[in-house]
XYZ file of C-alpha atoms in Angstrom:
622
model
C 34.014 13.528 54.121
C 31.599 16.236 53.127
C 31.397 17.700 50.490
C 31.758 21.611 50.037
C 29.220 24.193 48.478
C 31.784 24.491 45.642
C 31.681 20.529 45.093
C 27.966 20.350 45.387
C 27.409 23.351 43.241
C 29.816 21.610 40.285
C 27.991 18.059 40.359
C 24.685 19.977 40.400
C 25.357 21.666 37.141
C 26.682 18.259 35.769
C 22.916 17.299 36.428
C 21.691 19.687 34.664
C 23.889 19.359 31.703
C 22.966 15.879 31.675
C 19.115 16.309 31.428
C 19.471 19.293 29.495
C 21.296 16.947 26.869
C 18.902 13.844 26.988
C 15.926 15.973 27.055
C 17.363 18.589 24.178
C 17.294 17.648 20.270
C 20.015 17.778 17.711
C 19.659 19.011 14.432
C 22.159 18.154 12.213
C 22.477 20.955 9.122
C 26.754 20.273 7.617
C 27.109 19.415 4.378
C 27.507 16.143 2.923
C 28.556 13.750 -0.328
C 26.169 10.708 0.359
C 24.662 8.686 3.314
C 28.182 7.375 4.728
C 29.870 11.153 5.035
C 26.723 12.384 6.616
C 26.610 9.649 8.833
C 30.075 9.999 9.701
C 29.897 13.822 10.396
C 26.680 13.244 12.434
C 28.195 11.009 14.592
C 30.913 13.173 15.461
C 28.893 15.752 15.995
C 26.925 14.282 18.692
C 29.748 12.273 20.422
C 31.333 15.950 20.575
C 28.427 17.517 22.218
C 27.046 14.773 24.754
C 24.117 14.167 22.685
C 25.196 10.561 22.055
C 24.507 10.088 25.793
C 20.652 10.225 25.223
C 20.589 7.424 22.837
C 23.006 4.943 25.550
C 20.771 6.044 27.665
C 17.561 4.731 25.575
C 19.324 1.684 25.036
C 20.606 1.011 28.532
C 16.725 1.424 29.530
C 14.850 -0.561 27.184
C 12.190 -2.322 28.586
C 11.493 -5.114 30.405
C 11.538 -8.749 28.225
C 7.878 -9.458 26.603
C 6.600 -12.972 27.061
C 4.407 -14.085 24.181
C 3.229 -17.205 25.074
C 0.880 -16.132 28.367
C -2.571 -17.284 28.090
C -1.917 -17.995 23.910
C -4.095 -20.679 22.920
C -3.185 -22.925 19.785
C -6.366 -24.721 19.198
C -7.942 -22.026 16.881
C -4.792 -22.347 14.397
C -6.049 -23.908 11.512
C -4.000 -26.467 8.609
C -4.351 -23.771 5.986
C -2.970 -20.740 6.814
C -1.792 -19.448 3.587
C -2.404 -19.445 -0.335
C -0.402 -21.634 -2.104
C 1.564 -20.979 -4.848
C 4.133 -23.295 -7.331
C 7.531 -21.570 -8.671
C 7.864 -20.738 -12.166
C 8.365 -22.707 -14.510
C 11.998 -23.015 -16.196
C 10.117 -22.635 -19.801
C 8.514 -19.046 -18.409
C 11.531 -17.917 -16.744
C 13.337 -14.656 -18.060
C 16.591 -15.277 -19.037
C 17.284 -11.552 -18.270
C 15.748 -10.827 -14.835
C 15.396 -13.465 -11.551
C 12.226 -14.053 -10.823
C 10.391 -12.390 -13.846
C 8.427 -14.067 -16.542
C 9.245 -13.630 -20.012
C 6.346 -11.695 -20.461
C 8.385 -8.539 -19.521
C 11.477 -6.489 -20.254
C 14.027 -4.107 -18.030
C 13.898 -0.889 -19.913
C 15.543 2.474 -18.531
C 14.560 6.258 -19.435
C 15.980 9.477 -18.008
C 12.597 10.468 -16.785
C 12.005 7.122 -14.740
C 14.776 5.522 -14.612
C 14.704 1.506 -14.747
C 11.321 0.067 -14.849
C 9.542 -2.696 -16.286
C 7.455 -3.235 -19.256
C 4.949 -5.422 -21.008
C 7.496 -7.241 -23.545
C 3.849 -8.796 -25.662
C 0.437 -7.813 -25.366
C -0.952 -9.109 -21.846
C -4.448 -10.012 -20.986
C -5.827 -9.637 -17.158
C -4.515 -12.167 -14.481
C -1.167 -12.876 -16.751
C 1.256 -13.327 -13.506
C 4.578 -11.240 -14.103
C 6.363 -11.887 -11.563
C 6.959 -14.579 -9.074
C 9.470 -13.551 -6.072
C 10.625 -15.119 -2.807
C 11.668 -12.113 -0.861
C 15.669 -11.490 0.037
C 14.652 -9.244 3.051
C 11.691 -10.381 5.211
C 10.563 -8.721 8.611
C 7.375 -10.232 10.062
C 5.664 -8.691 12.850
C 6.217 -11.009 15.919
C 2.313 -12.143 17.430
C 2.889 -11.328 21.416
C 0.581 -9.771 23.713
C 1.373 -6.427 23.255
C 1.231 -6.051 19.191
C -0.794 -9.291 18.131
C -4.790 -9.928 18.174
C -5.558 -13.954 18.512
C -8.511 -13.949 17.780
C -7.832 -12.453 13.844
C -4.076 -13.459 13.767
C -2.044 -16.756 12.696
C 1.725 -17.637 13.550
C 3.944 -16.768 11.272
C 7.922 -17.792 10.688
C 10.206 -15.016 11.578
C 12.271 -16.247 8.816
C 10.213 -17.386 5.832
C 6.825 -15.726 7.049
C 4.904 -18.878 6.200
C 2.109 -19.678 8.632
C 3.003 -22.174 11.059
C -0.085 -25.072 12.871
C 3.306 -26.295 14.853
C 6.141 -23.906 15.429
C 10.055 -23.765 16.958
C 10.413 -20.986 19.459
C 13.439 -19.104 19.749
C 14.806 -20.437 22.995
C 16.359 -17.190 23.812
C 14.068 -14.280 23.127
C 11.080 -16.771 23.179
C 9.275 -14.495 20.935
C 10.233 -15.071 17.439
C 9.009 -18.499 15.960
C 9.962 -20.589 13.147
C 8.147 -23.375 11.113
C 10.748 -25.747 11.683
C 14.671 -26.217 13.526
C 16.389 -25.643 9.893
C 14.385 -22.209 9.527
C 15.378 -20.884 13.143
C 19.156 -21.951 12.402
C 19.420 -20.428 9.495
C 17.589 -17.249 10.452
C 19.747 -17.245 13.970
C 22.987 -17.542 11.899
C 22.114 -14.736 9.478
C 20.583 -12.089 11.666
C 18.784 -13.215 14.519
C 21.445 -13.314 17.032
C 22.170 -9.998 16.945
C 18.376 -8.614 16.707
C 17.023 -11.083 19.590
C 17.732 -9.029 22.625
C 15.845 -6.238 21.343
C 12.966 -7.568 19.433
C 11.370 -8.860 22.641
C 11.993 -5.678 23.951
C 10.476 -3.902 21.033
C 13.216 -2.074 20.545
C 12.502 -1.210 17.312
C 9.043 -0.115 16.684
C 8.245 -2.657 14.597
C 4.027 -2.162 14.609
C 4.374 0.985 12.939
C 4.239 0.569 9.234
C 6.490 4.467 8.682
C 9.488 3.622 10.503
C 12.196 1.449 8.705
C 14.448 1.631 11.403
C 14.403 -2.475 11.649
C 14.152 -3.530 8.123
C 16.900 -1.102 7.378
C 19.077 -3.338 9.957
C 17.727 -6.524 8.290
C 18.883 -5.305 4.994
C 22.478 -4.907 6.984
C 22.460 -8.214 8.318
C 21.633 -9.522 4.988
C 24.722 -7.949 3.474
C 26.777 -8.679 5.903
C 25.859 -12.546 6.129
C 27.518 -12.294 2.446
C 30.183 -10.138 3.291
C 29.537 -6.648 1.814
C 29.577 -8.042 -1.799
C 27.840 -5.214 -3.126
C 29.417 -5.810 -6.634
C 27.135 -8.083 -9.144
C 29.272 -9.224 -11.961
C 26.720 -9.895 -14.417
C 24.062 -8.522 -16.892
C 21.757 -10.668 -15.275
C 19.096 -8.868 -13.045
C 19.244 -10.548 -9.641
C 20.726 -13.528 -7.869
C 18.756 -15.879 -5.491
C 21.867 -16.602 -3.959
C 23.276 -13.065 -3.197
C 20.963 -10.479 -4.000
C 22.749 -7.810 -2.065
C 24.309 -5.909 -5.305
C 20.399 -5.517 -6.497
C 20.075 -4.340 -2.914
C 22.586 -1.510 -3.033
C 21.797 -0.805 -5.882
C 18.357 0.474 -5.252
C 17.006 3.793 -5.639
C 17.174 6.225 -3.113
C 15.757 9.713 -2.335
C 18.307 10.773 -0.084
C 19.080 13.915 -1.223
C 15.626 15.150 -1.852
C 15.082 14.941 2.060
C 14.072 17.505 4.437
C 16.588 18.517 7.511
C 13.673 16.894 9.912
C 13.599 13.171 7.568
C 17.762 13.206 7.675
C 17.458 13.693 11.269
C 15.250 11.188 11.547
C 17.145 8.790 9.866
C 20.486 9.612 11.083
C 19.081 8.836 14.524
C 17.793 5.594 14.041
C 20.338 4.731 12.325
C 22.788 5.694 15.265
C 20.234 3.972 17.800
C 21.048 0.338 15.337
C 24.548 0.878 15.592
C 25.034 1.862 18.964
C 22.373 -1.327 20.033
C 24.774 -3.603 18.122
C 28.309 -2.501 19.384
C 26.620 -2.857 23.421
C 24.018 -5.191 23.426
C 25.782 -7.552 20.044
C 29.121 -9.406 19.387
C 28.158 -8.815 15.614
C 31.766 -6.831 15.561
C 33.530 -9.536 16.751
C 33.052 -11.393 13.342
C 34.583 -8.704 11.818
C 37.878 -8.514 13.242
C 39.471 -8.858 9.926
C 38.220 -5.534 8.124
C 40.550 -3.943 10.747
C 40.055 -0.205 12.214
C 36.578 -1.003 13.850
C 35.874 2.696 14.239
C 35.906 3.177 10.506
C 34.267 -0.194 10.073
C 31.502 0.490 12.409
C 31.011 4.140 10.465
C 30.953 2.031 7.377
C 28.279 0.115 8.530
C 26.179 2.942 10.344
C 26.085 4.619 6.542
C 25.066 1.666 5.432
C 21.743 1.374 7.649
C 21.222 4.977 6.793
C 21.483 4.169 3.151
C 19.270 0.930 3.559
C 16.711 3.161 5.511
C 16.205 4.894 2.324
C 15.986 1.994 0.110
C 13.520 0.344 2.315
C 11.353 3.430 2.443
C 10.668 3.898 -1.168
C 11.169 -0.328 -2.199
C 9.447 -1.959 0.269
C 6.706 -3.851 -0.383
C 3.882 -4.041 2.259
C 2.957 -7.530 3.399
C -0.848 -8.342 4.096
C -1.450 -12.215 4.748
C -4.888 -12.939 4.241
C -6.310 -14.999 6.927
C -8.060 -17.619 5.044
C -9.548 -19.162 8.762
C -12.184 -16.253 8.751
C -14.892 -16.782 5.843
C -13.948 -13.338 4.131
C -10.527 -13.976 3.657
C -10.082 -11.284 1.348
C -9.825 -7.999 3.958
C -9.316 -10.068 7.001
C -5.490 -10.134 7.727
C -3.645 -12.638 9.275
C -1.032 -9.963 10.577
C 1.514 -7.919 8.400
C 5.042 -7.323 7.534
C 7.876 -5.967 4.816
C 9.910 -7.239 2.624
C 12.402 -6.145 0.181
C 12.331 -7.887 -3.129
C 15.086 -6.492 -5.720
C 12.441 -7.444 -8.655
C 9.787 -5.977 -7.654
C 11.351 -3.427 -6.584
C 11.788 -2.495 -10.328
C 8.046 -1.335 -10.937
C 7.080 2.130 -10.438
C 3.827 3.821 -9.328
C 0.344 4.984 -10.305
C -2.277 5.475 -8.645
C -4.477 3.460 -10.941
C -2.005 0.687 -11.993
C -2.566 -2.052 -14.268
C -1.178 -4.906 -11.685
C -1.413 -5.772 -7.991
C 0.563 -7.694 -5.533
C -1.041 -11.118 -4.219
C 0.758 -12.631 -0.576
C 1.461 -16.145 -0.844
C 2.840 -18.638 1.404
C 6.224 -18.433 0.184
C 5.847 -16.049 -2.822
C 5.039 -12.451 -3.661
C 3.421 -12.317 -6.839
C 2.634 -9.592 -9.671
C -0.771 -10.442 -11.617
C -1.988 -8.108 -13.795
C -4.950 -7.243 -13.001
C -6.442 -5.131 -16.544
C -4.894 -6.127 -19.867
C -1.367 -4.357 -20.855
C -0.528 -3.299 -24.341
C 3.273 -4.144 -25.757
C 5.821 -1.530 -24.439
C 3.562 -0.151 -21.704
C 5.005 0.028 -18.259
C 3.699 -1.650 -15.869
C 2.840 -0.364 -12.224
C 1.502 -1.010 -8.680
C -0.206 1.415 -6.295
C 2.524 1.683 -3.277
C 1.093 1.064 -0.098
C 1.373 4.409 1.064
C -1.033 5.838 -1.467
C -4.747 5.830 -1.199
C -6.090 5.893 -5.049
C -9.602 6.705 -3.881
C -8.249 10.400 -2.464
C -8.514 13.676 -4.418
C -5.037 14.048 -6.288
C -3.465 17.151 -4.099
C -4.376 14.317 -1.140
C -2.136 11.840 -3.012
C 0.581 14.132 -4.209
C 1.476 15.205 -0.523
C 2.188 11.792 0.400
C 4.227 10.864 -3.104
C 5.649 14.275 -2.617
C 6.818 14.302 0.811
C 7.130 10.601 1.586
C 7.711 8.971 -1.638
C 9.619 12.068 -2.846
C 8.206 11.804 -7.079
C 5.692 13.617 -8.303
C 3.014 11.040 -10.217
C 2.064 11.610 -13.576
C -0.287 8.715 -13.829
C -3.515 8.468 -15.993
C -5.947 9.247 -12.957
C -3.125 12.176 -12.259
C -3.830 13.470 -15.743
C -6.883 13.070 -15.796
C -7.442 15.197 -13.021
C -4.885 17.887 -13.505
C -7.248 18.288 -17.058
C -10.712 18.128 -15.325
C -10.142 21.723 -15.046
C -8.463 22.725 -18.135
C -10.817 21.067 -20.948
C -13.562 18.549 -19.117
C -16.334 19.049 -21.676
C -16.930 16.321 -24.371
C -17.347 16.960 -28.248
C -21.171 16.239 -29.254
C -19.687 14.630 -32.545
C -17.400 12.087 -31.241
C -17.918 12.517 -27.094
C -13.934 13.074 -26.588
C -13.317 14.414 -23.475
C -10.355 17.179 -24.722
C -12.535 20.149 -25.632
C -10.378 23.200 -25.186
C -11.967 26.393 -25.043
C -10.512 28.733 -28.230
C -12.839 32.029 -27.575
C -15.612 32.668 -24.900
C -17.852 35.871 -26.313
C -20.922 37.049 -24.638
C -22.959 35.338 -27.001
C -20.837 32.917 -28.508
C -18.813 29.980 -26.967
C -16.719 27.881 -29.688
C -14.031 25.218 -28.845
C -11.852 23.029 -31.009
C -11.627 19.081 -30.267
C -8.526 17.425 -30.848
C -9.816 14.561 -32.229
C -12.631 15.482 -34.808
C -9.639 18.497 -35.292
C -12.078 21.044 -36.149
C -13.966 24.260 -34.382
C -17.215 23.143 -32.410
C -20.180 24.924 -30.758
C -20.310 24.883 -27.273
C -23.551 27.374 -26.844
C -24.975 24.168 -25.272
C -22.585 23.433 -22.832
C -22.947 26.999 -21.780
C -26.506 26.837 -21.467
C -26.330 23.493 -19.331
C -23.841 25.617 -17.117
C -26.329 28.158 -16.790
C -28.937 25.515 -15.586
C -26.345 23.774 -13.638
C -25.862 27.561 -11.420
C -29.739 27.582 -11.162
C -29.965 24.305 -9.497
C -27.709 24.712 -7.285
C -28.949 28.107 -5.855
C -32.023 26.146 -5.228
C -30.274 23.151 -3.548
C -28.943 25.701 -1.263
C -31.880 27.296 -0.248
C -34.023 23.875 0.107
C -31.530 20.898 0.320
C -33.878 18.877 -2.115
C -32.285 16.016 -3.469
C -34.716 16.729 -7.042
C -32.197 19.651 -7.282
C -29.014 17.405 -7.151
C -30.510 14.964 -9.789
C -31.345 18.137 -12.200
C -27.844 18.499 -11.494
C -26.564 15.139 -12.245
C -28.496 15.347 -15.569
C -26.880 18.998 -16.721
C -23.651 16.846 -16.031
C -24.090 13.857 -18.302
C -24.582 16.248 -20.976
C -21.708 17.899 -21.326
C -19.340 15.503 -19.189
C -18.115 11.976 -20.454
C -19.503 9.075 -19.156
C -16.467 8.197 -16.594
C -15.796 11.650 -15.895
C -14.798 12.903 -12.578
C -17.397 15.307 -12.023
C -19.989 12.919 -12.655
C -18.125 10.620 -9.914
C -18.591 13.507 -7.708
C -22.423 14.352 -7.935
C -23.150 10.442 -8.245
C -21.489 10.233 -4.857
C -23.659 13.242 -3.072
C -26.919 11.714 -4.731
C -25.776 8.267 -3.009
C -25.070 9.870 0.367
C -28.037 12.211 0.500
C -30.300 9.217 -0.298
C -28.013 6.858 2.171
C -28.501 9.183 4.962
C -31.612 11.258 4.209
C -33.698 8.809 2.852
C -33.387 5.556 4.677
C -35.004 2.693 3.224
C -37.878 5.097 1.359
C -35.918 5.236 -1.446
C -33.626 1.853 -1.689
C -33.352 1.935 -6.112
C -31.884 5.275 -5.935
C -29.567 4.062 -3.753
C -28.751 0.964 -6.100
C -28.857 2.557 -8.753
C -26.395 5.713 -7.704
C -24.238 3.057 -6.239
C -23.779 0.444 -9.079
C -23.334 4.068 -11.286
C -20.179 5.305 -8.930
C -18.514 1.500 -9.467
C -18.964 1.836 -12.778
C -16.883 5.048 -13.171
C -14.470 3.663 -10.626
C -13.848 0.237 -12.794
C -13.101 2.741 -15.687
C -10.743 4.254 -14.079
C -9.359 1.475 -12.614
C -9.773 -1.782 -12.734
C -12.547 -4.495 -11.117
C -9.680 -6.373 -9.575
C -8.145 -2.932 -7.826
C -8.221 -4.785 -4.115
C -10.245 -1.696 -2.643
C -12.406 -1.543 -5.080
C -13.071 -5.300 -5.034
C -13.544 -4.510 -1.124
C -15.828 -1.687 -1.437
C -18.038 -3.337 -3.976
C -18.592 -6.515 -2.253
C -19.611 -4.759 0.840
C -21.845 -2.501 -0.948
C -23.670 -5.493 -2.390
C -23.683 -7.383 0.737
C -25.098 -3.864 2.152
C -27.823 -3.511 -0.267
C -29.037 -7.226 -0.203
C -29.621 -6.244 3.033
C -32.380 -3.644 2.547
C -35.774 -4.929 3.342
C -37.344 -2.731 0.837
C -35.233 -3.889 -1.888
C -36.217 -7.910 -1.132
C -39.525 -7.741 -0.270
C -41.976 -9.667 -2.669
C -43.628 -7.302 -4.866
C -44.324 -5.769 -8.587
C -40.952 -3.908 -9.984
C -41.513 -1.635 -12.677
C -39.605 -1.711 -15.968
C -36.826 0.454 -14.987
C -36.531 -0.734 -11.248
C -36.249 -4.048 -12.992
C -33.594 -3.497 -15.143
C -31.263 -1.841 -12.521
C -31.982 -5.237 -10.329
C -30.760 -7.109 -13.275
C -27.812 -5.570 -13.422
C -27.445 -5.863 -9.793
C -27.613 -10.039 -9.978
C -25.323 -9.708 -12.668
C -22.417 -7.841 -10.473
C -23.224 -10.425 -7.789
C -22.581 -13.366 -10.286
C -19.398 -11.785 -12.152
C -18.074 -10.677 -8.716
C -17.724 -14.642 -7.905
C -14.911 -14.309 -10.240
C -13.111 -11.093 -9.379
C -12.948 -13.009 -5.840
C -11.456 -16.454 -7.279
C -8.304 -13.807 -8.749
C -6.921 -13.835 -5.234
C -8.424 -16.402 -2.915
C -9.620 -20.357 -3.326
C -12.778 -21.320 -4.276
C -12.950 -23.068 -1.051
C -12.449 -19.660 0.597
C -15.162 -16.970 -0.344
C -18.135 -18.404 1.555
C -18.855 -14.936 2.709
C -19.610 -14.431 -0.866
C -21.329 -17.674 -1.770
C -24.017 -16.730 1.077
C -25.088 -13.851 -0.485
C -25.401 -15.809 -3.872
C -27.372 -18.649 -2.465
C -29.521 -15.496 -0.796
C -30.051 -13.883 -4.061
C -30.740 -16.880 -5.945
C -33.639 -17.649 -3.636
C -34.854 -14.196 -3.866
C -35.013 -13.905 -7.871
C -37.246 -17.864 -7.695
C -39.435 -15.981 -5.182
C -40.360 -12.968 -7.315
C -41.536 -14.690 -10.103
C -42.456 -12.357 -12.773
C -43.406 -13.926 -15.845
C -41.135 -13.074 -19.465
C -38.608 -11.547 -16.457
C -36.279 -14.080 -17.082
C -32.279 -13.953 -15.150
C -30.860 -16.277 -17.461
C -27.990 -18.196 -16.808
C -27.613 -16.865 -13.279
C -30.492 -19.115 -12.294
């Protein structure tokens, strides 16, 4: 029978409805209590206007099965794919926190809540803490995310690096480093997450969405029930470390209407995925009204969501089958690790995280003075960028504002920079400015000093620049450089900031006419850097072994011939960063790993026996 205009005109405007609604956005603005209410009232909200039909509709499409194994060859994997690593021992375990040393203590303050802090006086390289993570998610290696020629195997459950492997049978995707590892990973979590990894479901290459370590965290509790309740004084539980879990801070109120969107719609997505395309509710028959159960758990996810986005710690897996090992990454991941999770930010912090095969470890990486806290440099935060830079991702992301040394120190650069011709402090505030008469008072000697001379090197400071400007000479950026290290401390940041024009301009503008300069600006802008933070900072390790690699490299540098006393002295002190480098290296890979670094040794050894220069003598480095 055919239909009428009536009839045709009615299932046409359905149509449009229904396009209208999976093309349209919802923004969700009611008021809440916590993550469960709002997750609650969102979901309501968007079953009552259709919107709910443009996530089914996501899920019912998701793409077609990847197959990992197509033209993947296992003859480059390697024996050694990770660093190893031996558990604590029981005499250097705290008896306060799981995982932790003794070497540090759980302290909590209104301004920063709980944190950790140096319980003695630690040197550098003192490890701190030695955690196997409670949530892992390793980025699967297929054909669509991985890179075989730069990436290993790694277990979907323990993250080790696998030579041999056990597939998943079912996704064929996901692999394991042994039958016990899938089993227990498939019993836990992987049944219900199988279907849509290997339909990349979840965007798990992108290191800002914690959409699928925010279901992990889920699975995790509910492979132990819910217990969110710990019982104890004690700080963790390798057993059960869900409490520590739920416990975690979260930034959920401080978060824009666009981020709660965000979240409540992944969130929705993981629920919605695991009542169609899971029989995880089928376990939980027992807890009764699944409606309220399954709300329960959506506000969980959202709630996890924010605990993985401020507590997770970034995975890098050096891959220790390429010769630089130290920046060449075997694939990443995340993981949440309740300890760990316990150490706050700076952007120049006084310990790092090292990726081992089954550990994450905290090594400090300058020494640590009784009582202070001790920090890491999240992921998300470049230390190298100007501080506004840095405070718009700690702001907006990471939701804290950081109050850090290097924060400080910069917030006061512009405040009082200058330092005291008695003693060199840096904290000369200016107390009166008259036309001919500039006075300021330093904290430290705590007494009135002259400042006519910093004035004057101001003065000459203005002068050289005008002429910079009108003839781009890099003479007028040294005059400059010199004005500066007479009124500015020796690590200051204005100094870092000329030292790094002067290294440009002579990178770029001079080529290899002027190689020294370039040394010597170069080995002067690490040397404010390691002040500031530390020689074992990993991008600063990075950076500097490059940059010697870089300059070994100049032919005007290595040729054989006559160095003068200064140019001498600056390539002494250029051997001697290659030498002590050799051990900044060793802090975070085998000896048997940093032939990239033990070429350019063997190549500067050679080149210091063919200069021979009488009374010149390297010492011990040859």
């Amino acid at each position: 029978m055919e239909m009428t205009e009536y009839e045709k005109s009615v299932i046409l405007k359905q149509i449009v409805k229904e396009k209208e609604i999976a093309n349209s956005t919802f923004t969700f603005t009611e008021e809440y209590t916590d993550e469960f209410d709002a997750f609650a009232k969102y979901y309501a909200a968007i079953k009552s206007n259709g919107f709910i039909s443009k996530i089914l509709q996501e899920i019912d499409l998701m793409r077609d099965p990847c197959q990992l194994f197509e033209n993947v060859s296992k003859k480059s994997q390697y024996q050694q794919l990770d660093l190893p690593y031996q558990d604590l021992a029981i005499s250097k375990r705290n008896q306060n926190i799981c995982y932790a040393t003794e070497m540090v203590e759980l302290e909590t303050t209104a301004e920063t809540g709980r944190h950790l802090i140096a319980a003695k006086d630690l040197c550098t390289n003192t490890v701190l803490i030695n955690e196997i993570p409670t949530v892992l998610q390793v980025t699967p290696l297929c054909k669509c995310l991985g890179n075989e020629s730069t990436s290993l195997y790694r277990c979907h459950n323990c993250g080790i690096g696998c030579g041999t492997f056990y597939t998943c049978v079912t996704c064929n995707l996901c692999i394991f480093c042994s039958r016990t590892c899938y089993e227990i990973a498939y019993e836990e979590y992987h049944v219900y997450e199988c279907d849509g990894v290997q339909r990349h479901f979840w965007p798990i290459w992108d290191d800002t969405d914690y959409s699928y370590l925010s279901l992990r965290m889920m699975l995790y509790g509910a492979s132990r029930d819910f217990d969110a309740s710990s019982g104890s004084s004690f700080y963790g539980n390798s057993s059960n470390n869900y409490p520590y879990i739920y416990d975690l801070e979260t930034h959920f109120r401080d978060m824009s209407t666009e981020q709660l969107n965000k979240i409540l719609y992944s969130s929705v997505k993981n629920l919605l995925y695991l009542i169609n395309k899971s029989n995880f509710f089928a376990k939980f028959k027992h807890k009764g009204d699944m409606d309220k159960f399954s709300l329960y758990v959506g506000g969980l996810m959202v709630k996890h969501y924010c605990h993985a986005q401020i507590n997770n710690v970034l995975l890098t897996f050096p891959n220790l089958n390429i010769a630089s090992g130290l920046h060449t990454m075997s694939g990443t991941g995340k993981a949440i690790c309740p300890t760990i999770a316990l150490i706050n930010h700076a952007c120049n912090p006084n310990a790092t995280i090292i990726v081992y095969a089954h550990y994450i470890v905290v090594k400090t990486i300058k020494p640590i003075k009784q009582g202070e806290e001790i920090t890491l440099c999240y992921s998300e935060v470049n230390g190298f960028l100007p501080l506004e830079d840095r405070r718009l991702v700690t702001q907006h992301f990471l939701f804290f504002t950081c109050r850090c040394s290097i924060c400080e120190l910069e917030e006061a650069a512009n405040e009082h920079p200058f330092k005291c011709p008695s003693c060199e402090n840096t904290s000369i505030k200016e107390i009166e400015m008259a036309v001919r008469k500039c006075s300021g008072f330093c904290s430290k000697c705590q007494r009135s000093v002259t400042m006519n001379h910093i004035s004057r090197e101001m003065k000459n400071v203005s002068k050289y620049r005008k002429l910079y400007y009108s003839s781009f000479s890099i003479e007028h950026l040294e005059k400059i450089a010199e004005c500066y290290k007479t009124i500015f401390p020796p690590n200051s940041l204005q100094l870092l900031d000329i030292y790094n024009i002067l290294y440009e301009k002579h990178l770029l503008w001079g080529g290899n006419e002027h190689p020294m300069e370039r040394l010597k600006y170069g080995l002067l802008i690490f040397e404010i850097l390691e002040n500031i933070f530390s020689r074992l900072y990993p991008p600063l390790l990075a950076g500097k072994l490059l940059f010697l690699v870089n300059v070994f490299e100049t032919e005007a540098i290595t040729q054989n011939r006559d160095f003068p006393p200064d140019e001498f002295e600056l390539l002494k002190k250029y051997v001697r960063e290659v030498f002590q480098i050799k051990t900044d290296l060793l802090f975070y890979l085998p000896s048997d790993k940093i032939s990239y670094y033990v070429t350019l040794q063997s190549k500067v050894v050679d080149f210091i026996h063919s200069i021979n220069i009488p009374n010149r003598s390297f010492g011990r480095y040859i």
